Amino acid sequence: MKKLLTLMMLCASAMAVNAQTEKGKYILGGTIGYSSTKYENSQGASKQNNFDLLPSAGYFVSDNLALGLGIGYSRNVTTSTTSTTYYVSPAVSYANYSLKETTDYFTVSPFIRHYVNISEKFKFFSQFSVPMKWGNRKSEFITKNPALDVIPNTKVKTTSVGVGLEPGFAYFPTKKIGIQLSVGGLSYIWNKTEDKVNSFNNDQKDHAFNLGTNFLAPRIGIQFYL
């Protein structure tokens, strides 16, 4: 009898732990993130602000494993201030200018998420996603130097495709609500910019590989488990 009661208690505990993430459940919610970085050296300074909002929905195809899709918006603003020396014989003049680049993205990000039970209220998860972004980047030159007044403002189209693996924790204050905290992990991003405004061809392609977590730029989200 004691063995039977112990087995029943273990089964009940396992069911309670998997209650939110069991097969057939839906997950609705989203994440919001913000980060700000600043660099300075003898030649100038650079500041970058990032904001992203990503609502998402998913379905548990098996216990603790969900497939889903996120659709959202993000903005990146980079301001660079540079001090450049111009030699105009026989005098020397200095030109200070700032370059402000603002990029607005529309984001589509399919994902696979796997949960690992820690306790009834806490779960660890890892998420693999394929974020795809389309947007426009506007560049503005700000200067008081006549030599740089001829530099026009530009607007280009930008496309970004990447893959990422992101770790995080979820806390469940109730059976249907989860509060999650995640940080960037492993990612690869390919970018392309297309200059369709100016008469000259200035298309560019680049890619970036990142490994490591940034605890100063976490993503916070609320999920509903239905």
mmCIF file of C-alpha atoms in Angstrom, residues 15-219:
data_model
loop_
_atom_site.group_PDB
_atom_site.id
_atom_site.type_symbol
_atom_site.label_atom_id
_atom_site.label_comp_id
_atom_site.label_asym_id
_atom_site.label_seq_id
_atom_site.Cartn_x
_atom_site.Cartn_y
_atom_site.Cartn_z
ATOM 1 C CA MET A 15 1.725 15.688 -14.015
ATOM 2 C CA ALA A 16 1.826 18.957 -12.044
ATOM 3 C CA VAL A 17 5.335 19.764 -13.262
ATOM 4 C CA ASN A 18 4.362 19.174 -16.910
ATOM 5 C CA ALA A 19 0.926 20.810 -16.606
ATOM 6 C CA GLN A 20 1.890 23.958 -18.512
ATOM 7 C CA THR A 21 4.074 22.328 -21.172
ATOM 8 C CA GLU A 22 2.335 19.052 -21.959
ATOM 9 C CA LYS A 23 1.468 17.870 -25.453
ATOM 10 C CA GLY A 24 -1.549 19.601 -27.010
ATOM 11 C CA LYS A 25 -1.175 22.879 -25.086
ATOM 12 C CA TYR A 26 -0.826 26.295 -26.727
ATOM 13 C CA ILE A 27 1.582 29.065 -25.765
ATOM 14 C CA LEU A 28 0.719 32.733 -26.443
ATOM 15 C CA GLY A 29 2.708 35.783 -25.443
ATOM 16 C CA GLY A 30 5.858 37.590 -26.441
ATOM 17 C CA THR A 31 9.101 39.205 -25.390
ATOM 18 C CA ILE A 32 10.492 42.724 -25.174
ATOM 19 C CA GLY A 33 14.142 43.701 -25.120
ATOM 20 C CA TYR A 34 16.270 46.851 -24.876
ATOM 21 C CA SER A 35 20.015 47.404 -24.829
ATOM 22 C CA SER A 36 22.355 50.381 -24.963
ATOM 23 C CA THR A 37 26.112 50.390 -25.587
ATOM 24 C CA LYS A 38 28.654 53.202 -25.820
ATOM 25 C CA TYR A 39 32.251 53.290 -27.091
ATOM 26 C CA GLU A 40 34.767 56.107 -26.837
ATOM 27 C CA ASN A 41 38.314 56.676 -28.084
ATOM 28 C CA SER A 42 40.612 59.539 -29.020
ATOM 29 C CA GLN A 43 38.958 59.954 -32.433
ATOM 30 C CA GLY A 44 35.355 60.083 -31.316
ATOM 31 C CA ALA A 45 32.502 58.151 -29.743
ATOM 32 C CA SER A 46 29.711 55.789 -30.763
ATOM 33 C CA LYS A 47 26.420 54.961 -29.044
ATOM 34 C CA GLN A 48 23.970 52.229 -30.036
ATOM 35 C CA ASN A 49 20.422 51.665 -28.761
ATOM 36 C CA ASN A 50 18.402 48.544 -29.635
ATOM 37 C CA PHE A 51 14.718 47.887 -29.005
ATOM 38 C CA ASP A 52 12.682 44.872 -30.068
ATOM 39 C CA LEU A 53 9.122 43.656 -29.511
ATOM 40 C CA LEU A 54 8.205 40.117 -30.584
ATOM 41 C CA PRO A 55 4.702 38.672 -29.971
ATOM 42 C CA SER A 56 4.619 34.913 -30.546
ATOM 43 C CA ALA A 57 2.411 31.809 -30.566
ATOM 44 C CA GLY A 58 3.289 28.137 -30.352
ATOM 45 C CA TYR A 59 1.966 24.595 -29.976
ATOM 46 C CA PHE A 60 3.377 21.726 -27.892
ATOM 47 C CA VAL A 61 3.892 18.819 -30.283
ATOM 48 C CA SER A 62 5.073 16.707 -27.339
ATOM 49 C CA ASP A 63 5.667 17.231 -23.625
ATOM 50 C CA ASN A 64 8.094 20.136 -23.102
ATOM 51 C CA LEU A 65 8.640 20.658 -26.863
ATOM 52 C CA ALA A 66 6.897 23.510 -28.704
ATOM 53 C CA LEU A 67 6.944 24.798 -32.280
ATOM 54 C CA GLY A 68 5.963 28.396 -32.899
ATOM 55 C CA LEU A 69 6.227 31.670 -34.777
ATOM 56 C CA GLY A 70 7.020 35.214 -33.693
ATOM 57 C CA ILE A 71 6.102 38.364 -35.659
ATOM 58 C CA GLY A 72 7.287 41.741 -34.437
ATOM 59 C CA TYR A 73 9.188 45.010 -34.768
ATOM 60 C CA SER A 74 12.660 46.205 -33.855
ATOM 61 C CA ARG A 75 14.624 49.477 -34.058
ATOM 62 C CA ASN A 76 18.348 50.134 -33.993
ATOM 63 C CA VAL A 77 19.756 53.659 -33.566
ATOM 64 C CA THR A 78 23.516 54.245 -33.860
ATOM 65 C CA THR A 79 25.079 57.681 -33.377
ATOM 66 C CA SER A 80 28.776 58.166 -34.163
ATOM 67 C CA THR A 81 30.645 61.393 -33.430
ATOM 68 C CA THR A 82 33.984 61.821 -35.182
ATOM 69 C CA SER A 83 36.736 64.438 -35.051
ATOM 70 C CA THR A 84 38.676 64.512 -38.325
ATOM 71 C CA THR A 85 41.677 66.684 -39.150
ATOM 72 C CA TYR A 86 41.718 68.384 -42.563
ATOM 73 C CA TYR A 87 44.916 69.993 -43.846
ATOM 74 C CA VAL A 88 44.246 73.020 -46.028
ATOM 75 C CA SER A 89 47.622 74.505 -46.927
ATOM 76 C CA PRO A 90 48.984 76.504 -45.250
ATOM 77 C CA ALA A 91 46.295 76.379 -42.528
ATOM 78 C CA VAL A 92 44.925 73.450 -40.588
ATOM 79 C CA SER A 93 41.198 73.053 -39.907
ATOM 80 C CA TYR A 94 39.191 70.521 -37.901
ATOM 81 C CA ALA A 95 35.817 69.126 -38.850
ATOM 82 C CA ASN A 96 33.506 67.598 -36.230
ATOM 83 C CA TYR A 97 30.466 65.711 -37.447
ATOM 84 C CA SER A 98 27.941 63.139 -36.273
ATOM 85 C CA LEU A 99 26.403 60.281 -38.241
ATOM 86 C CA LYS A 100 23.031 58.997 -37.042
ATOM 87 C CA GLU A 101 21.761 55.723 -38.502
ATOM 88 C CA THR A 102 18.204 54.582 -37.716
ATOM 89 C CA THR A 103 17.010 51.149 -38.842
ATOM 90 C CA ASP A 104 13.408 49.950 -38.490
ATOM 91 C CA TYR A 105 12.765 46.232 -38.992
ATOM 92 C CA PHE A 106 9.750 43.998 -39.548
ATOM 93 C CA THR A 107 10.597 40.604 -38.038
ATOM 94 C CA VAL A 108 9.391 37.039 -38.661
ATOM 95 C CA SER A 109 10.978 34.371 -36.449
ATOM 96 C CA PRO A 110 9.957 30.662 -36.432
ATOM 97 C CA PHE A 111 11.253 28.782 -33.391
ATOM 98 C CA ILE A 112 11.592 25.459 -31.580
ATOM 99 C CA ARG A 113 11.609 25.559 -27.762
ATOM 100 C CA HIS A 114 12.465 22.776 -25.329
ATOM 101 C CA TYR A 115 11.730 22.951 -21.587
ATOM 102 C CA VAL A 116 13.544 21.140 -18.774
ATOM 103 C CA ASN A 117 11.722 20.836 -15.453
ATOM 104 C CA ILE A 118 13.479 22.260 -12.393
ATOM 105 C CA SER A 119 10.507 22.353 -10.031
ATOM 106 C CA GLU A 120 6.758 22.842 -10.193
ATOM 107 C CA LYS A 121 7.187 26.610 -10.686
ATOM 108 C CA PHE A 122 10.553 26.857 -12.456
ATOM 109 C CA LYS A 123 11.677 25.545 -15.830
ATOM 110 C CA PHE A 124 14.823 25.999 -17.877
ATOM 111 C CA PHE A 125 14.379 26.305 -21.650
ATOM 112 C CA SER A 126 16.509 26.514 -24.767
ATOM 113 C CA GLN A 127 15.147 28.022 -27.952
ATOM 114 C CA PHE A 128 16.392 27.640 -31.514
ATOM 115 C CA SER A 129 15.078 30.319 -33.880
ATOM 116 C CA VAL A 130 15.516 31.584 -37.444
ATOM 117 C CA PRO A 131 14.904 35.362 -37.302
ATOM 118 C CA MET A 132 14.288 37.108 -40.638
ATOM 119 C CA LYS A 133 14.164 40.897 -40.828
ATOM 120 C CA TRP A 134 13.260 43.400 -43.535
ATOM 121 C CA GLY A 135 13.537 47.144 -43.090
ATOM 122 C CA ASN A 136 14.922 50.554 -44.000
ATOM 123 C CA ARG A 137 17.995 52.312 -42.686
ATOM 124 C CA LYS A 138 18.171 56.104 -42.711
ATOM 125 C CA SER A 139 21.541 57.871 -42.386
ATOM 126 C CA GLU A 140 21.766 61.537 -41.340
ATOM 127 C CA PHE A 141 24.947 63.632 -41.326
ATOM 128 C CA ILE A 142 25.037 66.478 -38.806
ATOM 129 C CA THR A 143 27.871 68.993 -39.173
ATOM 130 C CA LYS A 144 28.716 72.685 -39.111
ATOM 131 C CA ASN A 145 31.683 72.280 -41.440
ATOM 132 C CA PRO A 146 31.052 73.531 -45.024
ATOM 133 C CA ALA A 147 33.335 70.803 -46.403
ATOM 134 C CA LEU A 148 30.899 68.119 -45.191
ATOM 135 C CA ASP A 149 27.628 69.892 -45.975
ATOM 136 C CA VAL A 150 27.670 68.302 -49.412
ATOM 137 C CA ILE A 151 27.262 64.797 -47.950
ATOM 138 C CA PRO A 152 23.592 63.846 -48.554
ATOM 139 C CA ASN A 153 21.335 61.924 -46.219
ATOM 140 C CA THR A 154 20.677 58.388 -47.449
ATOM 141 C CA LYS A 155 17.987 55.744 -47.101
ATOM 142 C CA VAL A 156 18.634 52.100 -47.978
ATOM 143 C CA LYS A 157 16.766 48.809 -47.775
ATOM 144 C CA THR A 158 18.191 46.164 -45.464
ATOM 145 C CA THR A 159 17.584 42.425 -45.125
ATOM 146 C CA SER A 160 18.814 40.191 -42.299
ATOM 147 C CA VAL A 161 18.590 36.403 -41.897
ATOM 148 C CA GLY A 162 20.046 34.497 -38.969
ATOM 149 C CA VAL A 163 19.957 31.484 -36.700
ATOM 150 C CA GLY A 164 20.214 31.576 -32.939
ATOM 151 C CA LEU A 165 20.255 29.407 -29.827
ATOM 152 C CA GLU A 166 18.974 31.189 -26.728
ATOM 153 C CA PRO A 167 18.864 29.930 -23.109
ATOM 154 C CA GLY A 168 16.399 31.131 -20.499
ATOM 155 C CA PHE A 169 14.319 30.491 -17.374
ATOM 156 C CA ALA A 170 10.551 30.523 -16.911
ATOM 157 C CA TYR A 171 8.723 31.127 -13.631
ATOM 158 C CA PHE A 172 5.082 30.052 -13.281
ATOM 159 C CA PRO A 173 3.164 32.045 -10.629
ATOM 160 C CA THR A 174 0.012 30.237 -11.838
ATOM 161 C CA LYS A 175 -0.644 27.191 -14.004
ATOM 162 C CA LYS A 176 -1.473 29.320 -17.048
ATOM 163 C CA ILE A 177 0.984 32.216 -16.773
ATOM 164 C CA GLY A 178 4.741 32.098 -17.229
ATOM 165 C CA ILE A 179 7.257 34.921 -16.768
ATOM 166 C CA GLN A 180 10.458 34.304 -18.690
ATOM 167 C CA LEU A 181 13.956 35.771 -18.767
ATOM 168 C CA SER A 182 16.374 34.930 -21.586
ATOM 169 C CA VAL A 183 19.758 36.106 -22.852
ATOM 170 C CA GLY A 184 21.530 35.842 -26.187
ATOM 171 C CA GLY A 185 23.631 32.725 -26.664
ATOM 172 C CA LEU A 186 24.950 31.403 -29.975
ATOM 173 C CA SER A 187 23.983 33.215 -33.167
ATOM 174 C CA TYR A 188 24.903 33.789 -36.817
ATOM 175 C CA ILE A 189 23.494 36.736 -38.794
ATOM 176 C CA TRP A 190 23.742 37.594 -42.511
ATOM 177 C CA ASN A 191 22.939 41.172 -43.579
ATOM 178 C CA LYS A 192 22.407 42.842 -46.944
ATOM 179 C CA THR A 193 21.818 46.541 -47.668
ATOM 180 C CA GLU A 194 20.518 47.792 -51.020
ATOM 181 C CA ASP A 195 20.919 51.439 -52.032
ATOM 182 C CA LYS A 196 17.890 52.131 -54.232
ATOM 183 C CA VAL A 197 17.736 55.912 -53.681
ATOM 184 C CA ASN A 198 21.092 57.225 -54.821
ATOM 185 C CA SER A 199 22.331 57.063 -58.405
ATOM 186 C CA PHE A 200 25.487 55.112 -57.483
ATOM 187 C CA ASN A 201 25.527 51.420 -56.544
ATOM 188 C CA ASN A 202 26.443 50.953 -52.903
ATOM 189 C CA ASP A 203 25.024 47.498 -52.075
ATOM 190 C CA GLN A 204 26.782 45.754 -49.180
ATOM 191 C CA LYS A 205 26.768 42.277 -47.633
ATOM 192 C CA ASP A 206 28.234 41.186 -44.303
ATOM 193 C CA HIS A 207 27.812 38.502 -41.653
ATOM 194 C CA ALA A 208 28.500 38.112 -37.938
ATOM 195 C CA PHE A 209 28.993 35.161 -35.601
ATOM 196 C CA ASN A 210 28.410 35.625 -31.858
ATOM 197 C CA LEU A 211 29.138 33.254 -29.010
ATOM 198 C CA GLY A 212 28.416 34.165 -25.407
ATOM 199 C CA THR A 213 25.660 35.585 -23.242
ATOM 200 C CA ASN A 214 25.066 39.262 -22.549
ATOM 201 C CA PHE A 215 23.516 39.516 -19.091
ATOM 202 C CA LEU A 216 23.293 43.309 -19.464
ATOM 203 C CA ALA A 217 20.771 42.953 -22.301
ATOM 204 C CA PRO A 218 18.170 40.384 -21.175
ATOM 205 C CA ARG A 219 14.822 39.751 -22.872
#
